[in-house]
C-alpha cells in the first residue's frame, strides 16, 4: 500500500513538472535554455569574444 502511495506521489510530481515547463518556459535554469546566438557589437556588428568590449567602443546588442 505504501509503495502505491509513493508511486502516485512521484507520478503527480512528474505531471506538475511537465505542466510547469510547458506553461513557464522562461523559468528554466540558464543551462537548459536555448541560446540566442553569439553576442555582437551594437555599433559595428563584429562578434564579441570574452568579457571586454569591442575595439570600436560599442557594446553587445
Backbone as a chain_set.jsonl record, in Angstrom:
{"seq": "XXXXXXXXXXXXXXXXXXXXXXXXXXXXXXXXXXXXXXXXXXXXXXXXXXXXXXXXXXXXX", "coords": {"N": [[0.831, -1.194, 0.0], [1.913, 1.221, 0.809], [3.857, 1.52, -1.134], [2.313, 2.004, -3.42], [1.258, 4.523, -2.796], [3.576, 6.078, -2.758], [4.408, 5.805, -5.431], [2.228, 7.017, -6.765], [2.483, 9.615, -5.779], [4.992, 10.337, -6.86], [4.36, 10.213, -9.59], [2.463, 12.259, -9.72], [4.119, 14.47, -9.084], [5.8, 14.416, -11.304], [3.986, 15.029, -13.367], [3.238, 17.626, -12.599], [5.68, 18.924, -12.956], [6.03, 18.684, -15.756], [3.816, 20.145, -16.73], [4.471, 22.632, -15.64], [6.815, 23.272, -17.076], [5.789, 23.548, -19.629], [3.988, 25.691, -19.382], [5.535, 27.764, -18.274], [8.131, 28.432, -19.731], [10.256, 30.23, -19.551], [11.134, 30.079, -17.004], [13.018, 28.19, -16.723], [16.239, 26.934, -15.761], [19.296, 28.691, -16.606], [21.071, 26.943, -17.881], [19.517, 25.113, -19.233], [18.14, 26.589, -21.081], [17.528, 27.711, -24.483], [20.07, 28.938, -26.575], [20.513, 32.256, -27.815], [22.309, 33.038, -29.674], [25.619, 34.098, -30.718], [27.086, 36.871, -28.976], [27.05, 40.166, -30.339], [28.608, 43.182, -31.465], [26.971, 46.243, -30.935], [27.427, 48.497, -32.433], [29.287, 48.061, -34.655], [28.855, 45.418, -35.447], [30.528, 43.221, -35.216], [31.563, 40.013, -33.896], [31.645, 39.448, -30.393], [34.195, 38.526, -28.241], [34.964, 37.063, -25.209], [34.895, 38.993, -22.114], [35.436, 41.65, -22.441], [34.822, 44.791, -24.142], [34.097, 45.898, -27.515], [36.534, 46.835, -30.031], [35.792, 49.132, -31.32], [34.406, 50.536, -29.474], [31.783, 50.026, -28.989], [28.905, 48.298, -27.583], [27.473, 45.114, -26.551], [24.645, 43.814, -28.328]], "CA": [[0.0, 0.0, 0.0], [2.818, 2.363, 0.886], [4.508, 1.632, -2.438], [1.353, 2.642, -4.331], [1.178, 5.936, -2.425], [4.82, 6.701, -3.215], [4.37, 5.866, -6.899], [1.251, 8.035, -7.161], [3.079, 10.911, -5.47], [6.032, 10.601, -7.867], [3.669, 10.484, -10.847], [1.884, 13.597, -9.601], [5.227, 15.434, -9.185], [6.237, 14.405, -12.706], [2.988, 15.766, -14.143], [3.364, 19.041, -12.239], [6.895, 19.428, -13.606], [5.784, 18.795, -17.198], [2.901, 21.279, -16.926], [5.221, 23.851, -15.336], [7.731, 23.572, -18.178], [5.001, 23.982, -20.787], [3.373, 26.991, -19.111], [6.532, 28.765, -17.904], [9.437, 28.026, -20.255], [11.31, 31.17, -19.177], [11.547, 29.788, -15.64], [14.045, 27.155, -16.744], [17.593, 27.401, -15.436], [20.023, 29.134, -17.798], [21.745, 25.833, -18.559], [18.553, 24.41, -20.076], [17.529, 27.485, -22.072], [18.138, 27.743, -25.805], [20.901, 30.126, -26.753], [20.045, 33.155, -28.867], [23.397, 33.219, -30.63], [26.799, 34.757, -30.178], [26.893, 38.316, -28.807], [27.654, 41.004, -31.367], [28.741, 44.597, -31.152], [25.822, 47.011, -31.39], [27.855, 49.555, -33.327], [29.89, 47.613, -35.919], [28.335, 44.111, -35.817], [31.501, 42.141, -35.047], [31.337, 39.114, -32.768], [32.38, 39.791, -29.185], [34.838, 37.382, -27.611], [35.36, 37.391, -23.854], [34.08, 39.954, -21.382], [35.748, 43.021, -22.839], [34.006, 45.373, -25.191], [34.61, 45.877, -28.882], [37.583, 47.846, -30.294], [35.189, 50.374, -31.792], [33.795, 51.198, -28.332], [30.375, 49.656, -28.876], [28.551, 47.27, -26.602], [26.698, 43.989, -27.094], [23.23, 44.055, -28.602]], "C": [[0.874, 1.256, 0.0], [3.52, 2.594, -0.448], [3.595, 2.312, -3.449], [1.259, 4.139, -4.052], [2.415, 6.679, -2.92], [4.822, 6.838, -4.729], [3.38, 6.921, -7.396], [1.788, 9.448, -6.889], [4.14, 11.285, -6.506], [5.412, 10.911, -9.223], [3.047, 11.883, -10.833], [2.96, 14.672, -9.712], [5.738, 15.531, -10.617], [5.271, 15.214, -13.567], [3.035, 17.263, -13.844], [4.584, 19.658, -12.908], [6.685, 19.62, -15.099], [4.875, 19.987, -17.483], [3.627, 22.595, -16.662], [6.171, 24.237, -16.452], [6.988, 24.053, -19.413], [4.473, 25.394, -20.572], [4.397, 28.093, -18.86], [7.921, 28.386, -18.422], [10.568, 28.976, -19.862], [11.81, 30.927, -17.752], [12.601, 28.683, -15.577], [15.385, 27.726, -16.331], [18.342, 27.788, -16.714], [20.703, 28.003, -18.558], [20.802, 25.141, -19.544], [17.902, 25.293, -21.134], [18.253, 27.41, -23.406], [18.928, 29.041, -25.948], [20.412, 30.946, -27.939], [21.098, 33.36, -29.948], [24.545, 33.94, -29.966], [26.544, 36.253, -30.026], [27.651, 39.086, -29.883], [27.705, 42.441, -30.886], [27.538, 45.336, -31.726], [26.18, 48.081, -32.412], [28.351, 49.032, -34.678], [29.44, 46.221, -36.345], [29.316, 42.963, -35.679], [31.126, 41.28, -33.847], [32.202, 39.536, -31.594], [32.92, 38.518, -28.548], [35.316, 37.819, -26.234], [34.449, 38.443, -23.238], [34.319, 41.387, -21.808], [34.835, 43.511, -23.955], [34.681, 45.274, -26.551], [35.672, 46.976, -29.034], [36.983, 49.177, -30.714], [34.514, 51.148, -30.665], [32.336, 50.883, -28.139], [30.159, 48.571, -27.836], [27.71, 46.2, -27.288], [25.252, 44.397, -27.316], [22.392, 43.325, -27.593]], "O": [[0.603, 2.22, -0.716], [3.748, 3.738, -0.844], [4.062, 3.116, -4.256], [1.187, 4.937, -4.986], [2.307, 7.788, -3.443], [5.202, 7.885, -5.253], [3.672, 7.641, -8.35], [1.568, 10.363, -7.682], [4.179, 12.422, -6.975], [5.898, 11.79, -9.934], [3.105, 12.602, -11.83], [2.741, 15.689, -10.37], [6.07, 16.62, -11.086], [5.704, 16.002, -14.408], [2.885, 18.079, -14.753], [4.526, 20.795, -13.377], [7.123, 20.628, -15.654], [5.151, 20.762, -18.399], [3.42, 23.57, -17.384], [6.318, 25.422, -16.747], [7.505, 24.879, -20.165], [4.507, 26.211, -21.492], [4.147, 29.249, -19.202], [8.8, 28.051, -17.629], [11.728, 28.566, -19.84], [12.811, 31.515, -17.342], [13.025, 28.289, -14.491], [15.632, 28.913, -16.541], [18.046, 27.263, -17.787], [20.889, 28.105, -19.771], [21.245, 24.64, -20.577], [17.183, 24.79, -21.997], [19.44, 27.087, -23.463], [18.498, 30.101, -25.494], [19.955, 30.397, -28.941], [20.773, 33.821, -31.042], [24.462, 34.341, -28.806], [25.857, 36.846, -30.858], [28.751, 38.703, -30.283], [26.942, 42.852, -30.012], [27.132, 45.089, -32.862], [25.32, 48.521, -33.175], [27.899, 49.493, -35.726], [29.624, 45.861, -37.508], [28.968, 41.826, -35.998], [30.47, 41.737, -32.911], [33.353, 39.935, -31.772], [32.184, 37.553, -28.344], [35.999, 38.835, -26.108], [33.378, 38.746, -23.764], [33.482, 42.254, -21.556], [34.165, 42.722, -24.621], [35.721, 44.631, -26.696], [35.7, 47.931, -28.257], [37.583, 50.23, -30.497], [34.092, 52.288, -30.865], [31.704, 51.411, -27.224], [31.106, 48.007, -27.288], [27.292, 46.351, -28.436], [24.704, 45.22, -26.582], [21.164, 43.395, -27.644]]}, "num_chains": 1, "name": "protein.A"}
